[in-house]
Amino acid sequence: MDLAPQPAQDEDPCTQQVAQNLQRLRSKRHLSLDALARQCGVSRAMLAQIESGRSVPSIKVLCKIARGLKVSVAAFLENRAFEGVALLTASQSKRLVSANGSFVSRALFPFDVARQSEFYELRLSPLGEEHSTGHGPGVQENLVVAQGVLEISVNEERYLLSPGDSILFYADQPHRYRNPADSEAVAYLVVTHPERLD
């Protein structure tokens, strides 16, 4: 008879993630296990087992708990603290400024969550430009001009965009943003990665 210890269920990263997120979400709402049980229709004992990592909930049970907490089921599976809604005030936004200050990129998404796409506001001073040697394989950029004009160069091919114009290109090659005008240019950029970034 093999008496070697079996790996504990709580060593499973997914089980641990669900357990940690359930505990975090319940605590944030100042709910006891009993209160949450009443709110979602799942027994207190089952909630305690899930929260301690001793039980893996079925999708049906996870849906009930999510409805009770008013979050997406995905909130239990995220490896970062994201509950399905994230408000980013302008003052909290992460900014990247070029060395000469002519190019400002402001993130319009939370950096602390897993993601496959990124959303930015770009501001380019009059006659300013910004160069990129290219991103990872398969990365795409989709840009729309909101104010002013922008010249986008992709491998030396140039495209002039006016307000409302947009462009989609593979950004794993050298590209450049240039403002040929004497007023600030503002654009919005979505960067899509072929795989999710954790």
C-alpha positions as a printed NumPy array, in Angstrom:
array([[  0.   ,   0.   ,   0.   ],
       [  1.348,   3.425,  -1.017],
       [  1.232,   5.776,   1.967],
       [  3.102,   8.616,   0.265],
       [  1.385,  11.949,   0.854],
       [ -0.826,  13.08 ,  -2.01 ],
       [ -0.447,  16.649,  -3.245],
       [ -2.915,  18.869,  -1.439],
       [ -5.658,  20.422,  -3.516],
       [ -4.668,  23.846,  -2.246],
       [ -1.409,  23.554,  -4.177],
       [ -3.394,  24.   ,  -7.401],
       [ -2.812,  27.616,  -8.492],
       [ -6.34 ,  28.021,  -9.886],
       [ -7.926,  26.786,  -6.652],
       [ -5.716,  29.161,  -4.667],
       [ -6.576,  32.066,  -6.973],
       [-10.322,  31.476,  -6.531],
       [ -9.842,  31.131,  -2.759],
       [ -7.818,  34.356,  -2.44 ],
       [-10.165,  36.348,  -4.657],
       [-13.273,  35.122,  -2.825],
       [-11.732,  36.082,   0.513],
       [-10.653,  39.487,  -0.841],
       [-14.024,  40.256,  -2.432],
       [-15.977,  39.181,   0.662],
       [-13.7  ,  41.145,   3.016],
       [-13.88 ,  44.249,   0.872],
       [-17.658,  44.21 ,   1.272],
       [-17.411,  43.535,   5.019],
       [-19.52 ,  40.381,   4.655],
       [-19.356,  37.452,   7.041],
       [-19.559,  33.944,   5.564],
       [-23.134,  33.728,   6.879],
       [-24.11 ,  37.029,   5.23 ],
       [-22.586,  35.998,   1.916],
       [-24.303,  32.598,   2.137],
       [-27.677,  34.343,   2.493],
       [-26.825,  36.762,  -0.314],
       [-25.777,  34.153,  -2.887],
       [-27.637,  30.969,  -1.889],
       [-24.481,  28.902,  -1.331],
       [-24.029,  27.264,   2.07 ],
       [-21.667,  28.782,   4.612],
       [-19.77 ,  25.483,   4.824],
       [-19.215,  25.417,   1.049],
       [-18.047,  29.047,   1.039],
       [-15.603,  28.309,   3.877],
       [-14.21 ,  25.301,   1.983],
       [-13.777,  27.325,  -1.221],
       [-12.181,  30.244,   0.616],
       [ -9.712,  27.95 ,   2.39 ],
       [ -8.793,  26.194,  -0.87 ],
       [-10.173,  22.829,   0.284],
       [-12.916,  22.71 ,  -2.354],
       [-13.065,  23.563,  -6.053],
       [-16.422,  25.171,  -6.867],
       [-18.412,  24.151,  -9.919],
       [-19.166,  26.824, -12.516],
       [-22.775,  26.874, -11.28 ],
       [-21.67 ,  27.595,  -7.693],
       [-19.134,  30.188,  -8.842],
       [-21.875,  31.945, -10.864],
       [-24.121,  32.087,  -7.781],
       [-21.332,  33.582,  -5.685],
       [-20.476,  36.086,  -8.441],
       [-24.122,  37.2  ,  -8.638],
       [-24.229,  37.564,  -4.856],
       [-21.107,  39.717,  -4.851],
       [-22.148,  41.575,  -8.04 ],
       [-18.919,  40.765,  -9.884],
       [-18.001,  38.865, -13.019],
       [-16.99 ,  35.2  , -12.696],
       [-13.68 ,  36.336, -14.22 ],
       [-12.999,  38.315, -11.008],
       [-12.31 ,  34.974,  -9.262],
       [ -9.816,  33.85 , -11.899],
       [ -7.765,  37.009, -12.329],
       [ -4.311,  36.886, -10.826],
       [ -4.554,  40.565,  -9.973],
       [ -7.155,  42.51 ,  -8.019],
       [ -9.673,  43.478, -10.698],
       [-13.414,  43.178, -10.141],
       [-14.713,  43.927, -13.62 ],
       [-14.818,  47.731, -13.258],
       [-11.795,  49.982, -12.823],
       [-12.022,  53.769, -12.61 ],
       [ -8.827,  55.59 , -13.522],
       [ -8.772,  59.271, -12.729],
       [ -6.57 ,  61.464, -14.895],
       [ -4.239,  62.063, -11.949],
       [ -3.771,  58.293, -11.398],
       [ -2.919,  57.519, -15.021],
       [  0.532,  56.209, -15.765],
       [  2.403,  58.567, -18.123],
       [  5.45 ,  58.084, -20.294],
       [  7.206,  61.284, -21.39 ],
       [  9.981,  61.442, -23.979],
       [ 13.385,  62.842, -22.972],
       [ 12.687,  66.207, -24.643],
       [  9.087,  66.325, -23.367],
       [  7.504,  66.566, -26.842],
       [  5.789,  63.156, -26.652],
       [  3.441,  62.113, -23.835],
       [  1.741,  58.732, -23.692],
       [ -0.955,  58.273, -21.024],
       [ -2.225,  54.784, -20.201],
       [ -6.015,  54.578, -20.199],
       [ -6.068,  51.096, -18.662],
       [ -4.997,  49.629, -15.31 ],
       [ -1.428,  48.291, -15.423],
       [ -2.032,  45.866, -12.546],
       [ -4.383,  43.48 , -14.382],
       [ -3.719,  40.76 , -16.922],
       [ -4.423,  42.093, -20.407],
       [ -4.034,  41.429, -24.098],
       [ -4.632,  44.976, -25.268],
       [ -3.526,  48.396, -24.071],
       [ -5.21 ,  51.766, -24.63 ],
       [ -3.292,  55.064, -24.689],
       [ -3.798,  58.773, -25.242],
       [ -0.865,  60.202, -27.224],
       [  0.074,  63.886, -27.294],
       [  2.747,  65.164, -29.639],
       [  4.021,  68.746, -29.528],
       [  4.188,  70.857, -32.704],
       [  6.886,  69.484, -35.029],
       [  7.66 ,  66.761, -32.486],
       [  8.332,  63.118, -33.301],
       [  8.702,  59.789, -31.562],
       [ 10.505,  56.709, -32.911],
       [  9.979,  53.04 , -32.056],
       [ 12.302,  50.234, -33.135],
       [  9.326,  47.863, -32.996],
       [  7.586,  45.734, -30.396],
       [  7.365,  41.96 , -29.983],
       [  6.298,  39.647, -32.83 ],
       [  2.642,  39.967, -33.816],
       [  1.955,  43.18 , -31.881],
       [ -0.529,  45.463, -33.68 ],
       [ -1.252,  49.151, -33.231],
       [ -4.569,  50.786, -34.098],
       [ -4.417,  54.576, -33.888],
       [ -7.048,  57.286, -34.476],
       [ -6.281,  61.001, -34.617],
       [ -8.528,  63.16 , -32.415],
       [ -6.885,  66.563, -32.886],
       [ -4.314,  68.004, -35.283],
       [ -2.479,  65.894, -37.839],
       [ -0.054,  63.01 , -37.493],
       [  2.347,  61.446, -39.93 ],
       [  2.849,  57.75 , -39.225],
       [  5.815,  56.01 , -40.832],
       [  5.977,  52.227, -40.918],
       [  9.222,  50.935, -42.425],
       [  9.753,  54.275, -44.217],
       [  6.234,  54.213, -45.762],
       [  4.468,  57.461, -44.691],
       [  0.781,  58.017, -43.939],
       [ -0.699,  61.43 , -43.115],
       [ -3.73 ,  61.286, -40.808],
       [ -6.215,  64.081, -40.085],
       [ -8.812,  64.174, -37.278],
       [-11.001,  61.07 , -37.463],
       [ -8.55 ,  59.119, -39.635],
       [ -7.259,  55.838, -38.28 ],
       [ -4.566,  53.329, -39.14 ],
       [ -3.919,  49.707, -38.179],
       [ -0.453,  48.195, -38.615],
       [  1.883,  45.521, -37.31 ],
       [  4.067,  47.33 , -34.807],
       [  6.75 ,  44.651, -34.613],
       [  8.657,  46.693, -37.199],
       [ 10.224,  50.163, -36.931],
       [  7.649,  52.97 , -36.871],
       [  7.511,  56.694, -36.143],
       [  4.928,  59.279, -35.088],
       [  5.552,  62.814, -36.352],
       [  3.547,  65.999, -35.934],
       [  4.191,  68.14 , -39.043],
       [  1.939,  70.987, -37.841],
       [  2.454,  73.962, -35.527],
       [ -0.249,  72.831, -33.052],
       [ -0.42 ,  69.863, -30.691],
       [ -1.629,  66.526, -32.067],
       [ -3.74 ,  64.178, -29.954],
       [ -4.419,  60.55 , -30.867],
       [ -5.764,  57.42 , -29.221],
       [ -3.898,  54.169, -29.608],
       [ -4.863,  50.546, -28.971],
       [ -1.95 ,  48.104, -28.811],
       [ -2.931,  44.449, -29.209],
       [ -0.607,  41.62 , -28.212],
       [ -0.94 ,  38.132, -29.703],
       [ -1.055,  36.656, -26.177],
       [ -2.282,  37.919, -22.836],
       [  0.237,  39.813, -20.701],
       [  0.261,  38.785, -17.036]])
